[in-house]
Amino acid sequence: MRRIGRLAVLLLTLAPFAARAALPVEQAEVVRTYPHDTGAFTEGLLFRDGFLYESTGREGQSFIRKVDLATGRTVESVALAPGIFGEGIVDWKDQLYSVIWHGGVGSRWTLRGFRHLGTFRYSGEGWAMTQDGKAVILSDGTPVLRFLDPKSLKVVRTLTVTADGVPIRQVNELEYVHGEILANIWMTNAIARIDPASGHVKGWIDISALAARVGATDRDAVPNGIAYDKAGNRLFVTGKNWPLLFQIRLPSAR
């Protein structure tokens, strides 16, 4: 995905996890699996009105699409320009917002048909988005999350993600679930459970068993993609070019 050395990434991301022993770690339990397009380099994922919405990255391969959960079939899709590296998406009312890795230009789309409505600007890189009903939340690979006004998409506050006081870098795909921000930590099998008020990591979700199950051999085929079905109380996760989308639960949710 991002052109930096794998060893450097691991040093940056895994060193803070020495603090893991002081925080609860739960193993994700698989409830059900669904098909996932192995050609999808997943950057953003959300669930709305019975369908998955997914965005993908890599220049010339970036698209946004609406997907039938049961079959993995694409219902609607829009391709981004060939030179664009697509990143996260978020729904807001009857629109979909998207960001790109470099360039600082986001887009607004209609949820139906993905008609382009306009653009907005942001500084730095764009990685992922979610929303809490009041604000759009943007990650950029740093420990700092930005909360944006959903109408103007201007920053209204920031939040630094820490685990036992250590800033957590490479915060990637986001989903707001039960009053927490869930976040994939890039190049790891860990999902952070973040307190949206303090930024403190409350615990970790370990999806190592899921990553092992898909048997990905590409080093970039890492976990990335969290979606929550609020009506059905279902949590889904997948990864870049993974053949499966997993519905999971946590032992504490039994």
PDB file of C-alpha atoms in Angstrom:
ATOM      1  CA  MET A   1       0.000   0.000   0.000  1.00  0.00           C
ATOM      2  CA  ARG A   2       2.184   2.852   1.204  1.00  0.00           C
ATOM      3  CA  ARG A   3       5.714   2.758  -0.150  1.00  0.00           C
ATOM      4  CA  ILE A   4       7.829   2.366   2.972  1.00  0.00           C
ATOM      5  CA  GLY A   5       9.871  -0.560   4.178  1.00  0.00           C
ATOM      6  CA  ARG A   6       8.034  -3.409   5.871  1.00  0.00           C
ATOM      7  CA  LEU A   7      10.582  -3.615   8.696  1.00  0.00           C
ATOM      8  CA  ALA A   8      10.232   0.106   9.387  1.00  0.00           C
ATOM      9  CA  VAL A   9       6.465  -0.250   9.486  1.00  0.00           C
ATOM     10  CA  LEU A  10       6.611  -3.135  11.912  1.00  0.00           C
ATOM     11  CA  LEU A  11       8.976  -1.280  14.204  1.00  0.00           C
ATOM     12  CA  LEU A  12       6.696   1.742  14.192  1.00  0.00           C
ATOM     13  CA  THR A  13       3.490  -0.157  14.740  1.00  0.00           C
ATOM     14  CA  LEU A  14       4.405  -3.106  16.906  1.00  0.00           C
ATOM     15  CA  ALA A  15       6.657  -1.407  19.448  1.00  0.00           C
ATOM     16  CA  PRO A  16       3.720   0.259  21.228  1.00  0.00           C
ATOM     17  CA  PHE A  17       2.084  -3.157  21.633  1.00  0.00           C
ATOM     18  CA  ALA A  18       4.491  -3.937  24.437  1.00  0.00           C
ATOM     19  CA  ALA A  19       1.736  -2.210  26.402  1.00  0.00           C
ATOM     20  CA  ARG A  20      -0.736  -4.901  25.378  1.00  0.00           C
ATOM     21  CA  ALA A  21      -0.219  -6.932  28.537  1.00  0.00           C
ATOM     22  CA  ALA A  22      -1.897  -4.201  30.539  1.00  0.00           C
ATOM     23  CA  LEU A  23      -4.927  -4.070  28.229  1.00  0.00           C
ATOM     24  CA  PRO A  24      -7.550  -6.747  27.530  1.00  0.00           C
ATOM     25  CA  VAL A  25      -7.103  -8.745  24.322  1.00  0.00           C
ATOM     26  CA  GLU A  26     -10.069 -10.648  22.881  1.00  0.00           C
ATOM     27  CA  GLN A  27      -9.913 -13.274  20.159  1.00  0.00           C
ATOM     28  CA  ALA A  28     -12.425 -12.700  17.366  1.00  0.00           C
ATOM     29  CA  GLU A  29     -14.858 -15.605  17.003  1.00  0.00           C
ATOM     30  CA  VAL A  30     -16.185 -16.364  13.531  1.00  0.00           C
ATOM     31  CA  VAL A  31     -19.980 -16.483  13.284  1.00  0.00           C
ATOM     32  CA  ARG A  32     -20.256 -16.790   9.503  1.00  0.00           C
ATOM     33  CA  THR A  33     -18.278 -16.171   6.333  1.00  0.00           C
ATOM     34  CA  TYR A  34     -19.269 -14.482   3.084  1.00  0.00           C
ATOM     35  CA  PRO A  35     -17.507 -14.257  -0.291  1.00  0.00           C
ATOM     36  CA  HIS A  36     -15.183 -11.314  -0.873  1.00  0.00           C
ATOM     37  CA  ASP A  37     -13.572 -10.216  -4.125  1.00  0.00           C
ATOM     38  CA  THR A  38      -9.884 -11.140  -4.105  1.00  0.00           C
ATOM     39  CA  GLY A  39      -9.315  -8.294  -6.563  1.00  0.00           C
ATOM     40  CA  ALA A  40     -10.473  -5.742  -3.987  1.00  0.00           C
ATOM     41  CA  PHE A  41      -7.599  -3.969  -2.235  1.00  0.00           C
ATOM     42  CA  THR A  42      -9.936  -2.924   0.558  1.00  0.00           C
ATOM     43  CA  GLU A  43      -9.521   0.548   2.030  1.00  0.00           C
ATOM     44  CA  GLY A  44     -13.001   1.392   3.306  1.00  0.00           C
ATOM     45  CA  LEU A  45     -15.991  -0.717   4.315  1.00  0.00           C
ATOM     46  CA  LEU A  46     -19.435   0.042   5.721  1.00  0.00           C
ATOM     47  CA  PHE A  47     -22.868  -1.575   5.960  1.00  0.00           C
ATOM     48  CA  ARG A  48     -26.088   0.253   5.225  1.00  0.00           C
ATOM     49  CA  ASP A  49     -29.649  -0.770   4.359  1.00  0.00           C
ATOM     50  CA  GLY A  50     -28.742  -4.403   3.788  1.00  0.00           C
ATOM     51  CA  PHE A  51     -25.718  -3.803   1.568  1.00  0.00           C
ATOM     52  CA  LEU A  52     -21.969  -3.467   1.953  1.00  0.00           C
ATOM     53  CA  TYR A  53     -20.251  -0.400   0.550  1.00  0.00           C
ATOM     54  CA  GLU A  54     -16.558  -0.842  -0.211  1.00  0.00           C
ATOM     55  CA  SER A  55     -13.757   1.345  -1.493  1.00  0.00           C
ATOM     56  CA  THR A  56     -10.449   0.073  -2.836  1.00  0.00           C
ATOM     57  CA  GLY A  57      -6.977   1.423  -3.461  1.00  0.00           C
ATOM     58  CA  ARG A  58      -4.051   1.235  -5.873  1.00  0.00           C
ATOM     59  CA  GLU A  59      -3.780   3.452  -8.910  1.00  0.00           C
ATOM     60  CA  GLY A  60      -5.847   2.153 -11.791  1.00  0.00           C
ATOM     61  CA  GLN A  61      -7.696  -0.264  -9.492  1.00  0.00           C
ATOM     62  CA  SER A  62      -9.561   2.145  -7.214  1.00  0.00           C
ATOM     63  CA  PHE A  63     -13.319   2.027  -7.133  1.00  0.00           C
ATOM     64  CA  ILE A  64     -16.310   2.495  -4.852  1.00  0.00           C
ATOM     65  CA  ARG A  65     -19.047  -0.092  -5.007  1.00  0.00           C
ATOM     66  CA  LYS A  66     -22.240  -1.393  -3.452  1.00  0.00           C
ATOM     67  CA  VAL A  67     -22.120  -5.136  -2.779  1.00  0.00           C
ATOM     68  CA  ASP A  68     -24.683  -7.835  -2.048  1.00  0.00           C
ATOM     69  CA  LEU A  69     -23.545  -9.363   1.240  1.00  0.00           C
ATOM     70  CA  ALA A  70     -24.655 -12.941   0.621  1.00  0.00           C
ATOM     71  CA  THR A  71     -23.167 -13.365  -2.837  1.00  0.00           C
ATOM     72  CA  GLY A  72     -20.405 -10.759  -2.967  1.00  0.00           C
ATOM     73  CA  ARG A  73     -21.925  -9.556  -6.235  1.00  0.00           C
ATOM     74  CA  THR A  74     -21.401  -5.903  -7.179  1.00  0.00           C
ATOM     75  CA  VAL A  75     -24.729  -4.081  -7.464  1.00  0.00           C
ATOM     76  CA  GLU A  76     -23.398  -0.626  -8.382  1.00  0.00           C
ATOM     77  CA  SER A  77     -19.868   0.656  -8.905  1.00  0.00           C
ATOM     78  CA  VAL A  78     -17.883   3.719  -9.890  1.00  0.00           C
ATOM     79  CA  ALA A  79     -14.215   3.708 -10.903  1.00  0.00           C
ATOM     80  CA  LEU A  80     -11.896   6.467  -9.751  1.00  0.00           C
ATOM     81  CA  ALA A  81      -9.529   8.189 -12.171  1.00  0.00           C
ATOM     82  CA  PRO A  82      -6.537   6.000 -13.195  1.00  0.00           C
ATOM     83  CA  GLY A  83      -3.992   8.067 -11.244  1.00  0.00           C
ATOM     84  CA  ILE A  84      -6.012   8.065  -8.007  1.00  0.00           C
ATOM     85  CA  PHE A  85      -5.308   5.824  -5.006  1.00  0.00           C
ATOM     86  CA  GLY A  86      -8.681   5.462  -3.306  1.00  0.00           C
ATOM     87  CA  GLU A  87      -8.981   5.251   0.459  1.00  0.00           C
ATOM     88  CA  GLY A  88     -11.805   5.399   3.025  1.00  0.00           C
ATOM     89  CA  ILE A  89     -15.525   6.052   2.701  1.00  0.00           C
ATOM     90  CA  VAL A  90     -18.316   7.070   5.068  1.00  0.00           C
ATOM     91  CA  ASP A  91     -22.062   7.519   4.659  1.00  0.00           C
ATOM     92  CA  TRP A  92     -23.819  10.669   5.787  1.00  0.00           C
ATOM     93  CA  LYS A  93     -27.583  10.944   5.242  1.00  0.00           C
ATOM     94  CA  ASP A  94     -28.156  10.263   1.530  1.00  0.00           C
ATOM     95  CA  GLN A  95     -24.537  10.821   0.524  1.00  0.00           C
ATOM     96  CA  LEU A  96     -21.234   8.989   0.568  1.00  0.00           C
ATOM     97  CA  TYR A  97     -17.936  10.787   1.240  1.00  0.00           C
ATOM     98  CA  SER A  98     -14.591   9.423   0.048  1.00  0.00           C
ATOM     99  CA  VAL A  99     -10.935  10.351   0.495  1.00  0.00           C
ATOM    100  CA  ILE A 100      -7.759   9.507  -1.400  1.00  0.00           C
ATOM    101  CA  TRP A 101      -4.268   8.709  -0.184  1.00  0.00           C
ATOM    102  CA  HIS A 102      -2.416  11.706  -1.645  1.00  0.00           C
ATOM    103  CA  GLY A 103      -3.688  15.020  -2.948  1.00  0.00           C
ATOM    104  CA  GLY A 104      -5.999  16.155  -0.156  1.00  0.00           C
ATOM    105  CA  VAL A 105      -9.169  16.113  -2.264  1.00  0.00           C
ATOM    106  CA  GLY A 106     -12.226  14.247  -1.069  1.00  0.00           C
ATOM    107  CA  SER A 107     -15.447  13.616  -2.964  1.00  0.00           C
ATOM    108  CA  ARG A 108     -19.157  13.577  -2.262  1.00  0.00           C
ATOM    109  CA  TRP A 109     -21.341  11.009  -4.010  1.00  0.00           C
ATOM    110  CA  THR A 110     -24.995  10.057  -4.049  1.00  0.00           C
ATOM    111  CA  LEU A 111     -25.597   6.760  -2.290  1.00  0.00           C
ATOM    112  CA  ARG A 112     -27.779   5.690  -5.176  1.00  0.00           C
ATOM    113  CA  GLY A 113     -25.870   5.421  -8.407  1.00  0.00           C
ATOM    114  CA  PHE A 114     -22.681   7.097  -7.101  1.00  0.00           C
ATOM    115  CA  ARG A 115     -23.289  10.350  -8.912  1.00  0.00           C
ATOM    116  CA  HIS A 116     -20.450  12.780  -8.186  1.00  0.00           C
ATOM    117  CA  LEU A 117     -21.718  15.831  -6.292  1.00  0.00           C
ATOM    118  CA  GLY A 118     -18.537  17.773  -5.573  1.00  0.00           C
ATOM    119  CA  THR A 119     -15.248  17.835  -3.712  1.00  0.00           C
ATOM    120  CA  PHE A 120     -13.784  18.989  -0.396  1.00  0.00           C
ATOM    121  CA  ARG A 121     -10.234  19.621   0.811  1.00  0.00           C
ATOM    122  CA  TYR A 122      -8.239  18.242   3.748  1.00  0.00           C
ATOM    123  CA  SER A 123      -4.581  18.452   4.711  1.00  0.00           C
ATOM    124  CA  GLY A 124      -2.167  15.545   4.754  1.00  0.00           C
ATOM    125  CA  GLU A 125      -3.036  12.006   3.731  1.00  0.00           C
ATOM    126  CA  GLY A 126      -6.470  10.404   3.733  1.00  0.00           C
ATOM    127  CA  TRP A 127      -6.716   6.860   5.089  1.00  0.00           C
ATOM    128  CA  ALA A 128     -10.160   6.020   6.488  1.00  0.00           C
ATOM    129  CA  MET A 129     -13.441   7.459   7.756  1.00  0.00           C
ATOM    130  CA  THR A 130     -16.394   6.646   9.958  1.00  0.00           C
ATOM    131  CA  GLN A 131     -19.071   8.702  11.724  1.00  0.00           C
ATOM    132  CA  ASP A 132     -20.644   8.796  15.159  1.00  0.00           C
ATOM    133  CA  GLY A 133     -23.934  10.460  14.205  1.00  0.00           C
ATOM    134  CA  LYS A 134     -22.539  13.909  14.934  1.00  0.00           C
ATOM    135  CA  ALA A 135     -19.171  14.108  13.182  1.00  0.00           C
ATOM    136  CA  VAL A 136     -17.204  12.425  10.434  1.00  0.00           C
ATOM    137  CA  ILE A 137     -14.001  10.899  11.815  1.00  0.00           C
ATOM    138  CA  LEU A 138     -10.905  10.794   9.587  1.00  0.00           C
ATOM    139  CA  SER A 139      -7.662   8.852  10.031  1.00  0.00           C
ATOM    140  CA  ASP A 140      -4.443   9.733   8.211  1.00  0.00           C
ATOM    141  CA  GLY A 141      -1.971   7.101   9.424  1.00  0.00           C
ATOM    142  CA  THR A 142      -0.784   9.176  12.373  1.00  0.00           C
ATOM    143  CA  PRO A 143      -1.973   8.757  15.982  1.00  0.00           C
ATOM    144  CA  VAL A 144      -4.284  11.770  15.485  1.00  0.00           C
ATOM    145  CA  LEU A 145      -7.907  11.338  14.412  1.00  0.00           C
ATOM    146  CA  ARG A 146      -9.747  14.355  13.032  1.00  0.00           C
ATOM    147  CA  PHE A 147     -13.417  15.004  13.749  1.00  0.00           C
ATOM    148  CA  LEU A 148     -15.024  16.885  10.867  1.00  0.00           C
ATOM    149  CA  ASP A 149     -18.231  18.860  10.643  1.00  0.00           C
ATOM    150  CA  PRO A 150     -20.360  16.618   8.387  1.00  0.00           C
ATOM    151  CA  LYS A 151     -21.654  19.558   6.334  1.00  0.00           C
ATOM    152  CA  SER A 152     -18.514  21.660   5.816  1.00  0.00           C
ATOM    153  CA  LEU A 153     -16.043  18.786   6.424  1.00  0.00           C
ATOM    154  CA  LYS A 154     -13.839  21.208   8.354  1.00  0.00           C
ATOM    155  CA  VAL A 155     -11.954  20.004  11.443  1.00  0.00           C
ATOM    156  CA  VAL A 156     -13.818  20.692  14.688  1.00  0.00           C
ATOM    157  CA  ARG A 157     -11.527  18.733  17.031  1.00  0.00           C
ATOM    158  CA  THR A 158      -8.701  16.221  17.078  1.00  0.00           C
ATOM    159  CA  LEU A 159      -8.053  13.114  19.155  1.00  0.00           C
ATOM    160  CA  THR A 160      -4.705  11.422  19.814  1.00  0.00           C
ATOM    161  CA  VAL A 161      -4.906   7.625  20.043  1.00  0.00           C
ATOM    162  CA  THR A 162      -2.750   6.153  22.819  1.00  0.00           C
ATOM    163  CA  ALA A 163      -2.301   2.786  24.527  1.00  0.00           C
ATOM    164  CA  ASP A 164      -1.042   3.122  28.097  1.00  0.00           C
ATOM    165  CA  GLY A 165       0.203   6.578  27.186  1.00  0.00           C
ATOM    166  CA  VAL A 166       2.032   5.487  24.021  1.00  0.00           C
ATOM    167  CA  PRO A 167       0.777   7.099  20.775  1.00  0.00           C
ATOM    168  CA  ILE A 168      -0.420   4.471  18.284  1.00  0.00           C
ATOM    169  CA  ARG A 169       0.653   5.045  14.693  1.00  0.00           C
ATOM    170  CA  GLN A 170      -0.728   3.558  11.468  1.00  0.00           C
ATOM    171  CA  VAL A 171      -4.354   3.904  12.603  1.00  0.00           C
ATOM    172  CA  ASN A 172      -6.218   2.816   9.484  1.00  0.00           C
ATOM    173  CA  GLU A 173      -9.773   1.654   8.684  1.00  0.00           C
ATOM    174  CA  LEU A 174     -12.380   2.866  11.176  1.00  0.00           C
ATOM    175  CA  GLU A 175     -15.861   1.907  12.360  1.00  0.00           C
ATOM    176  CA  TYR A 176     -17.971   3.395  15.162  1.00  0.00           C
ATOM    177  CA  VAL A 177     -19.554   0.596  17.211  1.00  0.00           C
ATOM    178  CA  HIS A 178     -21.348   0.766  20.562  1.00  0.00           C
ATOM    179  CA  GLY A 179     -19.768   4.068  21.548  1.00  0.00           C
ATOM    180  CA  GLU A 180     -16.243   3.030  20.558  1.00  0.00           C
ATOM    181  CA  ILE A 181     -14.074   3.641  17.523  1.00  0.00           C
ATOM    182  CA  LEU A 182     -12.741   0.370  16.157  1.00  0.00           C
ATOM    183  CA  ALA A 183      -9.560   0.752  14.099  1.00  0.00           C
ATOM    184  CA  ASN A 184      -7.377  -1.589  12.087  1.00  0.00           C
ATOM    185  CA  ILE A 185      -3.722  -0.941  12.879  1.00  0.00           C
ATOM    186  CA  TRP A 186      -1.967  -1.243   9.546  1.00  0.00           C
ATOM    187  CA  MET A 187       0.416  -4.167   9.068  1.00  0.00           C
ATOM    188  CA  THR A 188      -0.851  -5.901  12.214  1.00  0.00           C
ATOM    189  CA  ASN A 189      -3.655  -8.326  13.066  1.00  0.00           C
ATOM    190  CA  ALA A 190      -4.901  -6.000  15.796  1.00  0.00           C
ATOM    191  CA  ILE A 191      -8.067  -3.931  15.956  1.00  0.00           C
ATOM    192  CA  ALA A 192      -7.964  -1.184  18.565  1.00  0.00           C
ATOM    193  CA  ARG A 193     -11.036  -0.319  20.663  1.00  0.00           C
ATOM    194  CA  ILE A 194     -10.693   3.428  21.127  1.00  0.00           C
ATOM    195  CA  ASP A 195     -12.509   5.665  23.598  1.00  0.00           C
ATOM    196  CA  PRO A 196     -13.763   8.570  21.422  1.00  0.00           C
ATOM    197  CA  ALA A 197     -13.606  11.007  24.340  1.00  0.00           C
ATOM    198  CA  SER A 198     -10.068  10.362  25.588  1.00  0.00           C
ATOM    199  CA  GLY A 199      -8.395   8.573  22.668  1.00  0.00           C
ATOM    200  CA  HIS A 200      -7.260   5.813  25.026  1.00  0.00           C
ATOM    201  CA  VAL A 201      -7.215   2.266  23.666  1.00  0.00           C
ATOM    202  CA  LYS A 202      -9.563   0.273  25.913  1.00  0.00           C
ATOM    203  CA  GLY A 203      -8.509  -3.086  24.548  1.00  0.00           C
ATOM    204  CA  TRP A 204      -7.563  -5.068  21.452  1.00  0.00           C
ATOM    205  CA  ILE A 205      -9.353  -7.476  19.142  1.00  0.00           C
ATOM    206  CA  ASP A 206      -6.972 -10.125  17.809  1.00  0.00           C
ATOM    207  CA  ILE A 207      -7.892 -11.366  14.316  1.00  0.00           C
ATOM    208  CA  SER A 208      -4.721 -13.398  13.740  1.00  0.00           C
ATOM    209  CA  ALA A 209      -6.743 -16.592  13.283  1.00  0.00           C
ATOM    210  CA  LEU A 210      -8.769 -14.974  10.498  1.00  0.00           C
ATOM    211  CA  ALA A 211      -5.647 -13.792   8.707  1.00  0.00           C
ATOM    212  CA  ALA A 212      -4.197 -17.291   8.974  1.00  0.00           C
ATOM    213  CA  ARG A 213      -7.408 -18.819   7.657  1.00  0.00           C
ATOM    214  CA  VAL A 214      -7.338 -16.841   4.399  1.00  0.00           C
ATOM    215  CA  GLY A 215      -3.717 -17.846   3.879  1.00  0.00           C
ATOM    216  CA  ALA A 216      -2.665 -14.653   2.130  1.00  0.00           C
ATOM    217  CA  THR A 217       0.859 -14.767   0.753  1.00  0.00           C
ATOM    218  CA  ASP A 218       1.069 -11.152  -0.449  1.00  0.00           C
ATOM    219  CA  ARG A 219       2.657  -9.078   2.329  1.00  0.00           C
ATOM    220  CA  ASP A 220       0.227  -6.240   1.547  1.00  0.00           C
ATOM    221  CA  ALA A 221      -2.848  -8.455   1.994  1.00  0.00           C
ATOM    222  CA  VAL A 222      -3.323  -7.319   5.566  1.00  0.00           C
ATOM    223  CA  PRO A 223      -6.530  -6.984   7.593  1.00  0.00           C
ATOM    224  CA  ASN A 224      -8.362  -3.810   6.600  1.00  0.00           C
ATOM    225  CA  GLY A 225     -12.095  -3.325   6.575  1.00  0.00           C
ATOM    226  CA  ILE A 226     -14.570  -3.120   9.455  1.00  0.00           C
ATOM    227  CA  ALA A 227     -18.325  -2.745   8.963  1.00  0.00           C
ATOM    228  CA  TYR A 228     -21.186  -2.773  11.468  1.00  0.00           C
ATOM    229  CA  ASP A 229     -24.823  -3.637  10.858  1.00  0.00           C
ATOM    230  CA  LYS A 230     -26.529  -1.653  13.600  1.00  0.00           C
ATOM    231  CA  ALA A 231     -30.009  -3.072  12.952  1.00  0.00           C
ATOM    232  CA  GLY A 232     -28.808  -6.672  13.050  1.00  0.00           C
ATOM    233  CA  ASN A 233     -25.984  -6.090  15.556  1.00  0.00           C
ATOM    234  CA  ARG A 234     -23.513  -7.777  13.209  1.00  0.00           C
ATOM    235  CA  LEU A 235     -19.819  -6.963  12.966  1.00  0.00           C
ATOM    236  CA  PHE A 236     -17.888  -7.737   9.789  1.00  0.00           C
ATOM    237  CA  VAL A 237     -14.164  -7.675   9.022  1.00  0.00           C
ATOM    238  CA  THR A 238     -12.071  -8.456   5.965  1.00  0.00           C
ATOM    239  CA  GLY A 239      -8.688  -7.645   4.457  1.00  0.00           C
ATOM    240  CA  LYS A 240      -7.002  -6.493   1.285  1.00  0.00           C
ATOM    241  CA  ASN A 241      -7.541  -9.080  -1.469  1.00  0.00           C
ATOM    242  CA  TRP A 242      -8.990 -11.551   1.018  1.00  0.00           C
ATOM    243  CA  PRO A 243     -11.354 -14.219  -0.384  1.00  0.00           C
ATOM    244  CA  LEU A 244     -13.627 -14.005   2.642  1.00  0.00           C
ATOM    245  CA  LEU A 245     -15.543 -11.447   4.674  1.00  0.00           C
ATOM    246  CA  PHE A 246     -16.026 -12.600   8.277  1.00  0.00           C
ATOM    247  CA  GLN A 247     -18.925 -11.911  10.586  1.00  0.00           C
ATOM    248  CA  ILE A 248     -17.359 -11.987  14.046  1.00  0.00           C
ATOM    249  CA  ARG A 249     -18.290 -11.662  17.684  1.00  0.00           C
ATOM    250  CA  LEU A 250     -16.270 -11.181  20.840  1.00  0.00           C
ATOM    251  CA  PRO A 251     -16.385 -13.499  23.857  1.00  0.00           C
ATOM    252  CA  SER A 252     -17.481 -10.566  26.007  1.00  0.00           C
ATOM    253  CA  ALA A 253     -20.552 -10.042  23.776  1.00  0.00           C
ATOM    254  CA  ARG A 254     -22.033 -13.466  24.478  1.00  0.00           C
TER     255      ARG A 254
END
